[in-house]
PDB file of C-alpha atoms in Angstrom:
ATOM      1  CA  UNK A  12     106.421 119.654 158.046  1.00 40.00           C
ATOM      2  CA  UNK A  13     110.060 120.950 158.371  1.00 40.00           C
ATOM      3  CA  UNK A  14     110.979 117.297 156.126  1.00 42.00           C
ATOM      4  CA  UNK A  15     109.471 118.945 153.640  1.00 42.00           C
ATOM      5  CA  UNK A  16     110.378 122.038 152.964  1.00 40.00           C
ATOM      6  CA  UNK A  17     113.902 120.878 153.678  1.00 38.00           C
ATOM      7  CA  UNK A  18     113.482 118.744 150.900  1.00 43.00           C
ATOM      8  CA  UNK A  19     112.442 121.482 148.267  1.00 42.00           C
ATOM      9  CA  UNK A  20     115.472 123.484 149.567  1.00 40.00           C
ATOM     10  CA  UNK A  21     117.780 120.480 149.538  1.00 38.00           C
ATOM     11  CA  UNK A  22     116.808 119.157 146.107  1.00 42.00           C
ATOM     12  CA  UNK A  23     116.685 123.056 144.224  1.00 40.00           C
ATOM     13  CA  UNK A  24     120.351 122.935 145.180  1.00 38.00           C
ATOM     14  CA  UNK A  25     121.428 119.290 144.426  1.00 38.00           C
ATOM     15  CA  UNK A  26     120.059 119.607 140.475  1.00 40.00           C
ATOM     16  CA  UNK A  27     117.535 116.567 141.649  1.00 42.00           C
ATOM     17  CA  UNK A  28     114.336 118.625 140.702  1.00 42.00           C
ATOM     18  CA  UNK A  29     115.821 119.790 137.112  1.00 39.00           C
ATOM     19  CA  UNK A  30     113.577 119.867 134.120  1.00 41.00           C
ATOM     20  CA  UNK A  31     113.694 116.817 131.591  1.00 41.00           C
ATOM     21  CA  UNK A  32     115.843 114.381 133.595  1.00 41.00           C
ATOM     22  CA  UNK A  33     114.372 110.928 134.519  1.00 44.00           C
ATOM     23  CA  UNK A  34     113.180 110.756 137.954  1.00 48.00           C
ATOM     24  CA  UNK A  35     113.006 108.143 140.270  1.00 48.00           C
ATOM     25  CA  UNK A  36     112.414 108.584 143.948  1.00 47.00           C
ATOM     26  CA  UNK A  37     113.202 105.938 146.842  1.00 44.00           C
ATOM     27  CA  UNK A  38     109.473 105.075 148.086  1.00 43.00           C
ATOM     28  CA  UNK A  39     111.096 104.633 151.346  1.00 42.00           C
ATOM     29  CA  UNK A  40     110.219 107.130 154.284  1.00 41.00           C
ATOM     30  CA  UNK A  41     112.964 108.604 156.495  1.00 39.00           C
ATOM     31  CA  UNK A  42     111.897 109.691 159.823  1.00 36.00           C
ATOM     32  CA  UNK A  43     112.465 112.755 161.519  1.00 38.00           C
ATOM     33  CA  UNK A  44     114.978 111.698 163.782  1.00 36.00           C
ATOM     34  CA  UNK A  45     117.250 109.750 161.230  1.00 37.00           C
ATOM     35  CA  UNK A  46     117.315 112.707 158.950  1.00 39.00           C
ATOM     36  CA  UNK A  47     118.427 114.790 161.911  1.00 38.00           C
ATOM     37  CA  UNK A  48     121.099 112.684 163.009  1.00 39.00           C
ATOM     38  CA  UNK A  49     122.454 112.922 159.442  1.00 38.00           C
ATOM     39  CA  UNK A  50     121.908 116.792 158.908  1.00 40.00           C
ATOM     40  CA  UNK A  51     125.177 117.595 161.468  1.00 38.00           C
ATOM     41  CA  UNK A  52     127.150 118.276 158.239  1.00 39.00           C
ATOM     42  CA  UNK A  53     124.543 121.174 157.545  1.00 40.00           C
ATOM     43  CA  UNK A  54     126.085 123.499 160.593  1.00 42.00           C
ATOM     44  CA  UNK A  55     129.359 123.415 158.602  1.00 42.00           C
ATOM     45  CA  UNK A  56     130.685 123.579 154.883  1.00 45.00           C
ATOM     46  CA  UNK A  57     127.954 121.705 152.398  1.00 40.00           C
ATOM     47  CA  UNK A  58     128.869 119.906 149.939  1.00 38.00           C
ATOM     48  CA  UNK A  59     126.806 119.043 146.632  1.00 34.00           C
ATOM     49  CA  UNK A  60     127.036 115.129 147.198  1.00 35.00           C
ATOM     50  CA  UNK A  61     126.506 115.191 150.936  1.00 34.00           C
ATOM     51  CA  UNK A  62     122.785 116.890 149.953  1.00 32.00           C
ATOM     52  CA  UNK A  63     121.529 114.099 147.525  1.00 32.00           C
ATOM     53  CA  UNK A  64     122.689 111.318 149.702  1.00 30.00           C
ATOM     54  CA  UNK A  65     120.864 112.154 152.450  1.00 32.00           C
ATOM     55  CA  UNK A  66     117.267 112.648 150.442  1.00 37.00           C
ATOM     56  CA  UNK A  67     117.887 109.745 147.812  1.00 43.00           C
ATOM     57  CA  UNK A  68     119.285 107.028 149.568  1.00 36.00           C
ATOM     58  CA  UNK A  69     118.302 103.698 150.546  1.00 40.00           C
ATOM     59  CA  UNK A  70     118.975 103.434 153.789  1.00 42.00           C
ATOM     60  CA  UNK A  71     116.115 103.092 156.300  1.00 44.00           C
ATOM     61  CA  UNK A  72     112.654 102.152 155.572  1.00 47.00           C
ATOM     62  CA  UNK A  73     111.047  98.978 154.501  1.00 48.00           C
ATOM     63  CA  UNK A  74     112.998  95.240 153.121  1.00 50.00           C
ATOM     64  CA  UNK A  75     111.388  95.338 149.821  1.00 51.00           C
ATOM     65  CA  UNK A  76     114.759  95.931 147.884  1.00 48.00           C
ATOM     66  CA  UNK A  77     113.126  94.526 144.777  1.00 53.00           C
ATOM     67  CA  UNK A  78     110.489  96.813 144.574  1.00 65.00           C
ATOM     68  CA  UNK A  79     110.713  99.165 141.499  1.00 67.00           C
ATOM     69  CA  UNK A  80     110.519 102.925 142.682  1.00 74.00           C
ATOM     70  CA  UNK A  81     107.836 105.318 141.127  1.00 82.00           C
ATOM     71  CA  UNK A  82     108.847 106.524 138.307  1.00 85.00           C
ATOM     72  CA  UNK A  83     107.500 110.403 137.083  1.00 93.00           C
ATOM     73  CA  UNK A  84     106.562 109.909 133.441  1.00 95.00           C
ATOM     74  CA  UNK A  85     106.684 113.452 131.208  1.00 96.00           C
ATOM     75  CA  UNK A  86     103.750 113.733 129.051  1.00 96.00           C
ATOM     76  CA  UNK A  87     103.161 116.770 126.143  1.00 95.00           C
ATOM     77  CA  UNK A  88     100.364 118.429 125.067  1.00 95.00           C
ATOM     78  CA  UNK A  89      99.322 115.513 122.735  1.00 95.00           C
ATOM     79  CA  UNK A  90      99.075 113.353 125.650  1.00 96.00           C
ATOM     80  CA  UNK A  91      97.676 115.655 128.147  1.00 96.00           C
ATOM     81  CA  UNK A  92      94.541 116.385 125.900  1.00 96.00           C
ATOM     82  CA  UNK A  93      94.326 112.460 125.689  1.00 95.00           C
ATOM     83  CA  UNK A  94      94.465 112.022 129.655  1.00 96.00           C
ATOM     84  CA  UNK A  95      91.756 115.414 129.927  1.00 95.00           C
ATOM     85  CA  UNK A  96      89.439 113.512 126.996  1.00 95.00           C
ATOM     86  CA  UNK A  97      89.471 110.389 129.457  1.00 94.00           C
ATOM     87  CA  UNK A  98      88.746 112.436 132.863  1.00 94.00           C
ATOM     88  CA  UNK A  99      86.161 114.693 131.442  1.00 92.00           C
ATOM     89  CA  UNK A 100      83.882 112.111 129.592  1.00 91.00           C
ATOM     90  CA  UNK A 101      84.591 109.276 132.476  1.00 88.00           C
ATOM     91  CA  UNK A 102      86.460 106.864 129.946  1.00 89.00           C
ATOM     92  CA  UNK A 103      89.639 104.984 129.727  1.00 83.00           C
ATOM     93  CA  UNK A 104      91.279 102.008 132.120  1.00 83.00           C
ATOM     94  CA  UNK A 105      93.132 104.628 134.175  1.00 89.00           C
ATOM     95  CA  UNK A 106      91.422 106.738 136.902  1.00 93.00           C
ATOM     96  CA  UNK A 107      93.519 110.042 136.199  1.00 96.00           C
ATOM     97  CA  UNK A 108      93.388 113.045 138.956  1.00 97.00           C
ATOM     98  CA  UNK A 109      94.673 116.100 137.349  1.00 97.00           C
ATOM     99  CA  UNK A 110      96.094 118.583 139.758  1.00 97.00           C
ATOM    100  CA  UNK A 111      96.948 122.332 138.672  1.00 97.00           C
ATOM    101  CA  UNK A 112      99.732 123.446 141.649  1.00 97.00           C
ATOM    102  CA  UNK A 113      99.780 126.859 140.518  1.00 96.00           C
ATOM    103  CA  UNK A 114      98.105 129.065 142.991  1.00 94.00           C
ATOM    104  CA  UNK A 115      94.788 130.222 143.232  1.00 93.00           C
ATOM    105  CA  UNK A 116      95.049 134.019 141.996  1.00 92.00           C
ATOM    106  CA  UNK A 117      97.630 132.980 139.450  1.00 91.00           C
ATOM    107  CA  UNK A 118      95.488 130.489 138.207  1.00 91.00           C
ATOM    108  CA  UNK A 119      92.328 132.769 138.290  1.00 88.00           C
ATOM    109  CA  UNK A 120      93.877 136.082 136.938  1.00 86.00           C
ATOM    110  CA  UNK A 121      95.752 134.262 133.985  1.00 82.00           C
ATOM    111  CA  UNK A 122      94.262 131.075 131.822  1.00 86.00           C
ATOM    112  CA  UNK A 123      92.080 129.631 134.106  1.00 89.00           C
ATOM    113  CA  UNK A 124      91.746 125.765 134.807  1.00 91.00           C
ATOM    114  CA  UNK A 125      92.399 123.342 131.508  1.00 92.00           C
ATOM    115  CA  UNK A 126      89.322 121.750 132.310  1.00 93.00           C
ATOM    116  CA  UNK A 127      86.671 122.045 134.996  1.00 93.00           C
ATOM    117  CA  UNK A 128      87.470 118.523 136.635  1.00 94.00           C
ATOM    118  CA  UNK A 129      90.852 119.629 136.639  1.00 96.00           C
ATOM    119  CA  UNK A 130      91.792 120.094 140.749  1.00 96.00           C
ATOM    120  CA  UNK A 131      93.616 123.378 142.399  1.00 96.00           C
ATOM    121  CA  UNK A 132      96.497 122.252 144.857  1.00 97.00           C
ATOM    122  CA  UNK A 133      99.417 125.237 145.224  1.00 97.00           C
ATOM    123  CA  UNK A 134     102.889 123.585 145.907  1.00 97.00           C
ATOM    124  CA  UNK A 135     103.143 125.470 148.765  1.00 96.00           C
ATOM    125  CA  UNK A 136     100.380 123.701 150.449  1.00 95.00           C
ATOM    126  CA  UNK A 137     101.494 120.440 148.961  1.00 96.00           C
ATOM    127  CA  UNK A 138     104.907 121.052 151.190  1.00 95.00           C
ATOM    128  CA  UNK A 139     103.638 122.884 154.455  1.00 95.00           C
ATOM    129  CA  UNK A 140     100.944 120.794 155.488  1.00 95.00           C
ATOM    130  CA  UNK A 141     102.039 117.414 154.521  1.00 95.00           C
ATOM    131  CA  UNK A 142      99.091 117.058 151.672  1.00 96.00           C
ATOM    132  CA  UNK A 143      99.866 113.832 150.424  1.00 96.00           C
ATOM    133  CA  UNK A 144     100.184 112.260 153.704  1.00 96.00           C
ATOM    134  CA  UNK A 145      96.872 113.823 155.356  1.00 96.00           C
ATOM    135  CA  UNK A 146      94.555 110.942 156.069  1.00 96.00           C
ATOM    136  CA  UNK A 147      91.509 111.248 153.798  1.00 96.00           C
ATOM    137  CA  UNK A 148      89.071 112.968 155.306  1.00 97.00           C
ATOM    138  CA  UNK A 149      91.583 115.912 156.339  1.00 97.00           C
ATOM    139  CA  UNK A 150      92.469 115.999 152.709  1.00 97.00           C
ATOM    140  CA  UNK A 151      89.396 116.336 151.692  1.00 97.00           C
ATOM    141  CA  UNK A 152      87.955 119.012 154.254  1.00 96.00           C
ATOM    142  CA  UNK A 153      91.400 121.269 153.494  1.00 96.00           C
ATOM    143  CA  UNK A 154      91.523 121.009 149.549  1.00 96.00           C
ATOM    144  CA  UNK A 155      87.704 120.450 148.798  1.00 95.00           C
ATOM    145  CA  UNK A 156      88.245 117.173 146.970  1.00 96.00           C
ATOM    146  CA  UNK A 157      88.515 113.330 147.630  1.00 97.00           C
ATOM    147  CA  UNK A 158      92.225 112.352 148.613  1.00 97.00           C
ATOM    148  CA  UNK A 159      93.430 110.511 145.752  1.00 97.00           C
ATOM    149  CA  UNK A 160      94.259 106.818 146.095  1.00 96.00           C
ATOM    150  CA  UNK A 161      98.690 105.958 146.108  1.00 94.00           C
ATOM    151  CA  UNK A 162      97.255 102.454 144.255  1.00 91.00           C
ATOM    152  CA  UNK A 163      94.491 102.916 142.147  1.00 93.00           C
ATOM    153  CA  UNK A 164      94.551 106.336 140.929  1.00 95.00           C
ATOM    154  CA  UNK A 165      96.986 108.043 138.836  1.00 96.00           C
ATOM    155  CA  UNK A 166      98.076 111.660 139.733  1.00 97.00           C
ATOM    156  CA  UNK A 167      98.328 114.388 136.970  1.00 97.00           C
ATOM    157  CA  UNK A 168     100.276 117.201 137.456  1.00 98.00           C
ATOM    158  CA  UNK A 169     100.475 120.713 135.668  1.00 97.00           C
ATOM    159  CA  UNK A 170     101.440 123.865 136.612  1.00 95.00           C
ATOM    160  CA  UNK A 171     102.901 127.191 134.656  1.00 93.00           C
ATOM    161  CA  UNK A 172     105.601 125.381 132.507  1.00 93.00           C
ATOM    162  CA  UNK A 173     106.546 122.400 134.223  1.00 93.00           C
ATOM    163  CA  UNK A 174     108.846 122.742 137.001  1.00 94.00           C
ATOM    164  CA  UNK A 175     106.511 122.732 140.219  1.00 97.00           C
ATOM    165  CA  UNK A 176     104.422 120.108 139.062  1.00 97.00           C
ATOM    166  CA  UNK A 177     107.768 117.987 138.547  1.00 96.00           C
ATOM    167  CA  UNK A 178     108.014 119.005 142.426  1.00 96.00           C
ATOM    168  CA  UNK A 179     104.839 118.101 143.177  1.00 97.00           C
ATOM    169  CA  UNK A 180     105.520 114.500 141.746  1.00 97.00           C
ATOM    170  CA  UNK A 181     108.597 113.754 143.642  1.00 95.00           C
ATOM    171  CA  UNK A 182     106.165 114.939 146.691  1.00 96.00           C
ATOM    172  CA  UNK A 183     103.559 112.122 145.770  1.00 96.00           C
ATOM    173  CA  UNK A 184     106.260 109.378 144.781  1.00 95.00           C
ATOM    174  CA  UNK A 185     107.624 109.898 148.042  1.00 94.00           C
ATOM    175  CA  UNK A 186     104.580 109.731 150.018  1.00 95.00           C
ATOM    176  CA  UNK A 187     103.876 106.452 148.120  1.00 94.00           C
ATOM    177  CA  UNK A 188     102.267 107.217 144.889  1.00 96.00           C
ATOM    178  CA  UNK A 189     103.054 104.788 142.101  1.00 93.00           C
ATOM    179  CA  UNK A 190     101.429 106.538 138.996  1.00 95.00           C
ATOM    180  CA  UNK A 191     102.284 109.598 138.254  1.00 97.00           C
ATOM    181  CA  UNK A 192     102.334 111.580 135.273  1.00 97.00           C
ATOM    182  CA  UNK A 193     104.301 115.210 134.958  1.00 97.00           C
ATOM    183  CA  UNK A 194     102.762 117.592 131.872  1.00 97.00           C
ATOM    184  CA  UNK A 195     105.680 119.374 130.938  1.00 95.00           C
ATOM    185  CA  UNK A 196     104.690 122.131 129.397  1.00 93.00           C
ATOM    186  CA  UNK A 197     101.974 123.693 131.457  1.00 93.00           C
ATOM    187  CA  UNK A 198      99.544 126.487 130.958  1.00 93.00           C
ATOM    188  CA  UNK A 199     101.882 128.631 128.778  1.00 92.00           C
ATOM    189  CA  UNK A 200     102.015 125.324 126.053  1.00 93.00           C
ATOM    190  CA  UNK A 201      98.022 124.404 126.698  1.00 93.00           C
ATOM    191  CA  UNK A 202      96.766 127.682 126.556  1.00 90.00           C
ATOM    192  CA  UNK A 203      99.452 128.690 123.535  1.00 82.00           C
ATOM    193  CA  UNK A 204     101.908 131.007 124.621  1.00 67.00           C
ATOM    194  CA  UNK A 205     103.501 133.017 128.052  1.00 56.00           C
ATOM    195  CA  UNK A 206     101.291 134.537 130.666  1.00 52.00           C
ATOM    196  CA  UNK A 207     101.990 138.059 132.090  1.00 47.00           C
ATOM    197  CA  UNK A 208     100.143 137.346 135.458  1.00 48.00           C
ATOM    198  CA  UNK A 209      99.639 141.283 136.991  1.00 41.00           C
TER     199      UNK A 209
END
């Protein structure tokens, strides 16, 4: 739990999480006790470089060196009402899961869903309990939908404009995810224009 929300910290401050760069996340897992071996810098002076290093290296995990990491692909609203036509009439080769990570009240008090199939997951819960690495049934009790699959399903993510649901991706790549797909421009480019949320 504290591995993640480190990382959201770690990467606002390294530039890793900025809008419109290519991202590719190691799909290799550090463990607790590696990551705190190599966080002793943190009780001194940080430095930019020392911060990515320790979150994107390779170091640790499995021997598959040839293995291409996930990469997050950025999709507009062209695309997105594509990927939406496929999920709500049940068609197309991909099995897309669409995933608002606004919250709930934000979501309910401004535009509402972009579709009824499309699934409510706040970021925050996405980093404090772990979501992508719950074991299915957990996942499914907590969010009130079936865990999507790291092989055969690919995740959609959306959110206000763009910027948490890029988080949210680098959360699913590195718990494993292969296909995922970031809609950059949120609610405020679906639903045509900024939000005052009260």
């Amino acid at each position: 739990m504290l591995l993640l929300s480190l990382f959201i910290y770690v990467s606002s401050i390294s530039g890793v999480l900025s809008f419109n760069r290519p991202c590719f996340v190691s799909p290799r897992h550090l463990s607790v006790s590696s990551v705190t071996s190599k966080l002793s810098f943190l009780h001194g002076p940080t430095r930019r470089r020392d911060l990515q290093r320790i979150f994107l290296s390779s170091d640790g995990g499995s021997d598959d060196d040839d293995q291409q990491p996930p990469t997050i692909t950025n999709v507009d609203k062209a695309e997105m009402t594509e990927i939406l036509s496929h999920v709500d009439n049940g068609t197309g080769d991909k099995n897309y899961v669409v995933i608002d990570v606004r919250g709930e009240p934000e979501i309910m008090m401004g535009t509402g869903t972009m579709s009824e199939k499309v699934h409510i997951l706040p970021l925050p819960q996405i980093t404090m309990m772990g979501a992508f690495d719950m074991d299915d049934k957990s996942f499914e009790a907590q969010f009130n939908f079936p865990k999507p699959s790291a092989e055969e399903d690919t995740l959609v993510f959306t959110c206000k404009m763009g910027g948490r649901s890029q988080q949210a991706a680098q959360l699913a790549a590195m718990s494993g995810y292969k296909n995922i797909i970031n809609y950059t421009g949120g609610a405020d480019d679906w639903f045509g224009g900024e939000f005052v949320y009260t």
